[in-house]
Coordinates of C-alpha atoms in Angstrom, one line a residue:
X1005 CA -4.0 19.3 -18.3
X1006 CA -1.9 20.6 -15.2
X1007 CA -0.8 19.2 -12.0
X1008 CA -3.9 18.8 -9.6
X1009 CA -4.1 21.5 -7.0
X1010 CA -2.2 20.6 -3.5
X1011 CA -4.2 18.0 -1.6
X1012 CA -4.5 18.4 2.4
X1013 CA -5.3 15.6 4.4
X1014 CA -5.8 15.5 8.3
X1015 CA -4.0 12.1 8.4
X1016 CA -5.4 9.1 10.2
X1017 CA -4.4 5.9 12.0
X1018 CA -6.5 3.1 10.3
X1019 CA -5.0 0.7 12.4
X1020 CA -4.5 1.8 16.0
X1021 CA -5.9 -1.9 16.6
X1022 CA -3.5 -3.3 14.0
X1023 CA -2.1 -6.8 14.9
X1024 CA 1.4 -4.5 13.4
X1025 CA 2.0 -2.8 17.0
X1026 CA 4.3 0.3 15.3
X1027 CA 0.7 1.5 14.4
X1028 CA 0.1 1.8 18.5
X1029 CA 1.8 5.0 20.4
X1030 CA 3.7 2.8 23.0
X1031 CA 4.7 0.1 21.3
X1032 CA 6.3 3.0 18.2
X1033 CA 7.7 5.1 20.6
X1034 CA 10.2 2.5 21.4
X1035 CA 11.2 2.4 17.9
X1036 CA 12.3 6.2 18.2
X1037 CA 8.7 7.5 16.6
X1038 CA 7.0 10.5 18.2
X1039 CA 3.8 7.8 18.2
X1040 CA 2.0 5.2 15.8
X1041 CA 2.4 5.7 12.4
X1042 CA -0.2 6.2 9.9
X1043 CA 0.2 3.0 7.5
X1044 CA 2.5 3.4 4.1
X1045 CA -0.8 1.8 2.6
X1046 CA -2.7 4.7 3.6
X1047 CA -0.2 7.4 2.7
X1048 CA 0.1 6.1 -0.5
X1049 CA -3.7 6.5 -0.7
X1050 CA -3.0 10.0 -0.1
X1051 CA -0.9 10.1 -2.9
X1052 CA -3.1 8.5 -5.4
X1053 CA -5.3 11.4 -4.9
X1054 CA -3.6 13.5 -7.6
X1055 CA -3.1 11.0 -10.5
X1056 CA -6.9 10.1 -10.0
X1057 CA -7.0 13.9 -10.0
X1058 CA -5.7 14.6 -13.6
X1059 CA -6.9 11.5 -15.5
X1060 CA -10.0 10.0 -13.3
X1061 CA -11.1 6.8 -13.8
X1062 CA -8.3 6.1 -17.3
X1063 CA -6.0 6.0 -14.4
X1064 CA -7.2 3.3 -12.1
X1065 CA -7.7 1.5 -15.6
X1066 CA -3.8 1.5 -17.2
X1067 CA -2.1 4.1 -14.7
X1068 CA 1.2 3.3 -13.2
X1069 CA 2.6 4.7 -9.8
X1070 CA 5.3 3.9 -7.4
X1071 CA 5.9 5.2 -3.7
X1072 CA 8.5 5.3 -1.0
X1073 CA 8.4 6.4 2.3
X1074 CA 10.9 8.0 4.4
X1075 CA 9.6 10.1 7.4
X1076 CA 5.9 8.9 9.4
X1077 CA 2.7 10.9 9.2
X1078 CA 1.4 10.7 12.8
X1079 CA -2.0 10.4 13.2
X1080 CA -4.0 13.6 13.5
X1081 CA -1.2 15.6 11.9
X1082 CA -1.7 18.0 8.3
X1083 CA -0.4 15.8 5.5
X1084 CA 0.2 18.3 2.2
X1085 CA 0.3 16.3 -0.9
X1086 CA 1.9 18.1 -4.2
X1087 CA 2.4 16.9 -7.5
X1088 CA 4.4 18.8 -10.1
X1089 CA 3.9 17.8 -14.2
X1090 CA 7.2 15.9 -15.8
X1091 CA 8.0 14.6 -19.0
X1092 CA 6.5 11.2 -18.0
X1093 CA 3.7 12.3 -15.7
X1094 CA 3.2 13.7 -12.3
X1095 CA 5.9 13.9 -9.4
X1096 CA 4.8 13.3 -6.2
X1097 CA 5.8 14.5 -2.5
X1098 CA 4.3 14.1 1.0
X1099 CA 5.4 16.9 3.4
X1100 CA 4.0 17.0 7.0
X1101 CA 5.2 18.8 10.4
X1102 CA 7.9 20.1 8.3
X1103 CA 9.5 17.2 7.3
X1104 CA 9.3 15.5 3.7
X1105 CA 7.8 12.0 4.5
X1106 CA 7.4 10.3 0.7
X1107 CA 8.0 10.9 -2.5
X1108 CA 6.4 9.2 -5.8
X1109 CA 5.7 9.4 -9.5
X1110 CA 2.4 8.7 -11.4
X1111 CA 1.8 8.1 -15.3
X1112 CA 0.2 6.6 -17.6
X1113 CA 2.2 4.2 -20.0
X1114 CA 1.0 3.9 -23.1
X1115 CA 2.3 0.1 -23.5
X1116 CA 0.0 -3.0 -22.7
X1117 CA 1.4 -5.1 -19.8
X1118 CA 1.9 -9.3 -20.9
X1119 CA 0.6 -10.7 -17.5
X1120 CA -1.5 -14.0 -17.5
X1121 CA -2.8 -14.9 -14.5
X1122 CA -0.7 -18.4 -15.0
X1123 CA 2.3 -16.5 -14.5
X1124 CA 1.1 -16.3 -10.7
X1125 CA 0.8 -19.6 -8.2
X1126 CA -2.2 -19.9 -6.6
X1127 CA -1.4 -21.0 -3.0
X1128 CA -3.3 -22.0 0.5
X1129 CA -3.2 -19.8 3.0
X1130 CA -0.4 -20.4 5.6
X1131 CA -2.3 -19.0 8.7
X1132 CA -0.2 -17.1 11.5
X1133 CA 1.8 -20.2 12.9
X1134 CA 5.3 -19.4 12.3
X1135 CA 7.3 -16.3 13.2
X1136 CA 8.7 -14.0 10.2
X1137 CA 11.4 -14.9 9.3
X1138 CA 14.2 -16.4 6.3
X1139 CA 12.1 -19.6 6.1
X1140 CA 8.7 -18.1 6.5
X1141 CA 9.3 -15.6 3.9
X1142 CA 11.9 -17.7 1.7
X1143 CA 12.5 -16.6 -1.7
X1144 CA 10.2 -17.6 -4.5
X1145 CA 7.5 -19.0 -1.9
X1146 CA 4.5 -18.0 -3.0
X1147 CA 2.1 -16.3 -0.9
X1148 CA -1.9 -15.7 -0.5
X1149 CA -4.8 -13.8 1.9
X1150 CA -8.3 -15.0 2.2
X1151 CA -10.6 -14.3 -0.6
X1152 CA -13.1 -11.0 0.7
X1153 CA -15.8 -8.2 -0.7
X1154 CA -15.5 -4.9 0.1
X1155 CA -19.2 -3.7 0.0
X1156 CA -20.4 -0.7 -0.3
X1157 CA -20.3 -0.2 3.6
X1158 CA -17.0 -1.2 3.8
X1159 CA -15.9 1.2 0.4
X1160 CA -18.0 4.1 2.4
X1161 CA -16.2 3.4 5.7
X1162 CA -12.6 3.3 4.1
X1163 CA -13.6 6.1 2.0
X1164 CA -14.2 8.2 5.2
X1165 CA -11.1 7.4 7.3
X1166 CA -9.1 7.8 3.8
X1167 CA -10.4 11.1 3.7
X1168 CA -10.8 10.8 0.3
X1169 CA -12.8 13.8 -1.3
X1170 CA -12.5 12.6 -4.9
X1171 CA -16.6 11.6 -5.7
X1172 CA -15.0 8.6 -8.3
X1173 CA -14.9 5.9 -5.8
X1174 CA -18.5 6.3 -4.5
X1175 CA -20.1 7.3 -7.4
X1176 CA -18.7 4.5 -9.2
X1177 CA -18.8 1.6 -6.4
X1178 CA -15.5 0.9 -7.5
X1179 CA -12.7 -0.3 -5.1
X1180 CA -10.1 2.6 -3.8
X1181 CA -6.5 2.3 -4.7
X1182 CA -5.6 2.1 -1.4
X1183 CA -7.4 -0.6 -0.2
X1184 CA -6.1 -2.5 -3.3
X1185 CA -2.3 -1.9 -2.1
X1186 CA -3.6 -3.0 1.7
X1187 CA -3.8 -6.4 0.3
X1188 CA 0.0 -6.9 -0.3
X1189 CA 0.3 -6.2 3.4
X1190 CA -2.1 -8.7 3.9
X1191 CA -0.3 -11.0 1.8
X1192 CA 2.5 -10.7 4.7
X1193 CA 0.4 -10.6 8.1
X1194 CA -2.0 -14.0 6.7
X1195 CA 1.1 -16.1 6.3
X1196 CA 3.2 -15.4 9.7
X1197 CA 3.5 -13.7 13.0
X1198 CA 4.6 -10.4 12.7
X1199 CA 6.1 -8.0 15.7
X1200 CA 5.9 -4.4 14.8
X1201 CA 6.9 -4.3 10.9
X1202 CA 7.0 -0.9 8.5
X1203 CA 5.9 -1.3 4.8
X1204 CA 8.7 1.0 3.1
X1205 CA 6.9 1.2 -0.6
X1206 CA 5.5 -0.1 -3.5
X1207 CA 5.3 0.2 -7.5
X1208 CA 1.5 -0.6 -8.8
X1209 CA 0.2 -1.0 -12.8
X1210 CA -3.2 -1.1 -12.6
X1211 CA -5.1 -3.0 -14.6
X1212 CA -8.5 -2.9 -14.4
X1213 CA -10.8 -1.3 -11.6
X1214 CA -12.3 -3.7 -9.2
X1215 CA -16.3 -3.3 -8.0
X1216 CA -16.6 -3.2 -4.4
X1217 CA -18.8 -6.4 -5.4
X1218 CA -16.1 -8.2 -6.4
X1219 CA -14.2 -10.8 -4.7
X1220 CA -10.5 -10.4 -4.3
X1221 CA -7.3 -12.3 -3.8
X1222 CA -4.0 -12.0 -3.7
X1223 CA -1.0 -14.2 -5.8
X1224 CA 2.1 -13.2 -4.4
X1225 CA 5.6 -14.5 -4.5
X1226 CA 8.4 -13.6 -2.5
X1227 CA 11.1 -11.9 -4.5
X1228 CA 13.6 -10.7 -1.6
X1229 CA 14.3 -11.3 1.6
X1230 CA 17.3 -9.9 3.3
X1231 CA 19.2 -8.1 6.0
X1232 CA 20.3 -4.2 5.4
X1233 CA 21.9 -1.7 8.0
X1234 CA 20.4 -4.2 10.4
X1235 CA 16.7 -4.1 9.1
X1236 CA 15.4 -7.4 7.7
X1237 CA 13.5 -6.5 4.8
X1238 CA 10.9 -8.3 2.3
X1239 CA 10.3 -8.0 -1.4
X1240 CA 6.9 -9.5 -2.7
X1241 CA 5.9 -9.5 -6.1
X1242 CA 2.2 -10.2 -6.7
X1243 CA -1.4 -9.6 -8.5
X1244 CA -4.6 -8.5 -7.2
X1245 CA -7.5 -10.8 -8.7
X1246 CA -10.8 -10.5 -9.2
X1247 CA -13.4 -13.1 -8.8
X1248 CA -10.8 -15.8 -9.7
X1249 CA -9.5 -14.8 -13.3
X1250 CA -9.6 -11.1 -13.8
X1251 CA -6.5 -9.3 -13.2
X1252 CA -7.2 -5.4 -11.1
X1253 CA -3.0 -5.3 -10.5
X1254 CA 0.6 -5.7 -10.5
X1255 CA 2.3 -5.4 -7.6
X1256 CA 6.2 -4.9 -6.0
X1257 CA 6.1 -4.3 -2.4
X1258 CA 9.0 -4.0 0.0
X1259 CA 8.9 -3.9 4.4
X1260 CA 11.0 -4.0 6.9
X1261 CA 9.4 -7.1 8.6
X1262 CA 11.8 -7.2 11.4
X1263 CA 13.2 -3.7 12.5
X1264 CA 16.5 -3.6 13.9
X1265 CA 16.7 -3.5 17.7
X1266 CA 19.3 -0.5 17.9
X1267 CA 16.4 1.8 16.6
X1268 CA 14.7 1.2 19.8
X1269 CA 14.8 4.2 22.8

């Protein structure tokens, strides 16, 4: 097979009414952004477009992708998605207004990942009491979200403001990459109070697909946590369960949970 055909998407905020403020026009413009951005979750969506593309379903089964972001997609704006074939997969890129905004790589490993679902605490929910910060986000703390169900209103609605065209997800009732990866976010904003904070990317081995019946969690544990060119930044590394025992999967995710104050206008 060849790379998928480019993908056009006329981007959109999902979470204008985020509790993360850099997703609002105001509060981003003071950050130096032309408005709110549209969330790294759902640009990577974007991006998971063209894997799903080239090997369907195998892919949300075994696949293996990684994404960084650079520029913002701006709500309402033309994002072009691209993928060209290498040795190891597909190459990805997110262009928009010009401007390259994130770049990734998609494949499908032929190797079978040793996770056990010991390997990964199972902790209480914290609950938005304590700022973000070095102690809220220490090092090997572990982290969770509240268990929840998609549903198949929830899959159609997401599906929708995804603008995913790929017939898969529906067809299938199965759970949309994208809203798997919006669960590491979570992981973050259910265990502290966050001010405006930018997820920067993520690496994903998927596992298994999850039913939008299916109840998921999150076992996360904080892997990083440190300052750079005045950014504080956090590494989680984490799974995605399924009804309590069934892996979907595997996780690294990095943010800037506290942007530095010189990038505001």
């Amino acid at each position: 097979m060849t790379a998928p055909k480019p993908y056009s998407v006329h981007a959109y905020n999902l979470a204008k009414n985020s509790e993360n403020k850099m997703h609002d026009d105001s509060v981003a413009r003071r950050f130096g952004f032309q408005g709110g951005l549209v969330p790294g979750v759902d640009v990577f969506a974007y991006m998971t477009h063209m894997p799903v593309a080239k090997w369907g379903r195998a892919f949300l089964e075994r696949g293996l992708m990684d994404g960084r972001f650079f520029k913002p997609v701006y709500d309402g704006a033309m994002a072009e998605v691209t993928a060209e074939e290498t040795a190891d997969g597909l190459a990805i890129k997110v262009e928009s207004r010009g401007e390259l905004c994130a770049t990734g790589t998609a494949s499908m490993p032929s190797d079978t990942p040793k996770l056990s679902l010991d390997d990964f605490q199972s902790a209480a929910v914290v609950g938005k009491i304590a700022p973000a910060d070095e102690k809220s986000y220490a090092t090997g703390k572990w982290l969770a979200i509240p268990p929840f169900t998609l549903g198949v209103e929830g899959s159609a609605d997401y599906l929708r403001d995804a603008r995913e065209t790929d017939p898969l997800y529906a067809n299938e009732k199965i759970v949309h990459t994208g809203m798997l990866l919006r669960t590491m976010n979570w992981a973050l904003m259910e265990n502290a109070v966050l001010g405006p904070w930018i997820h920067v990317g993520s690496t994903i081995r998927y596992l298994a697909t999850a039913a939008v019946t299916d109840e998921l969690t999150v076992r996360a544990k904080v892997t990083g946590n440190y300052e750079r060119k005045g950014h504080k930044f956090v590494e989680l590394d984490g799974v995605i369960v399924a009804n309590g025992s069934r892996l979907i999967g595997h996780c690294q995710h990095v943010a800037i949970y506290q942007p530095r104050e010189a990038m505001a206008a």
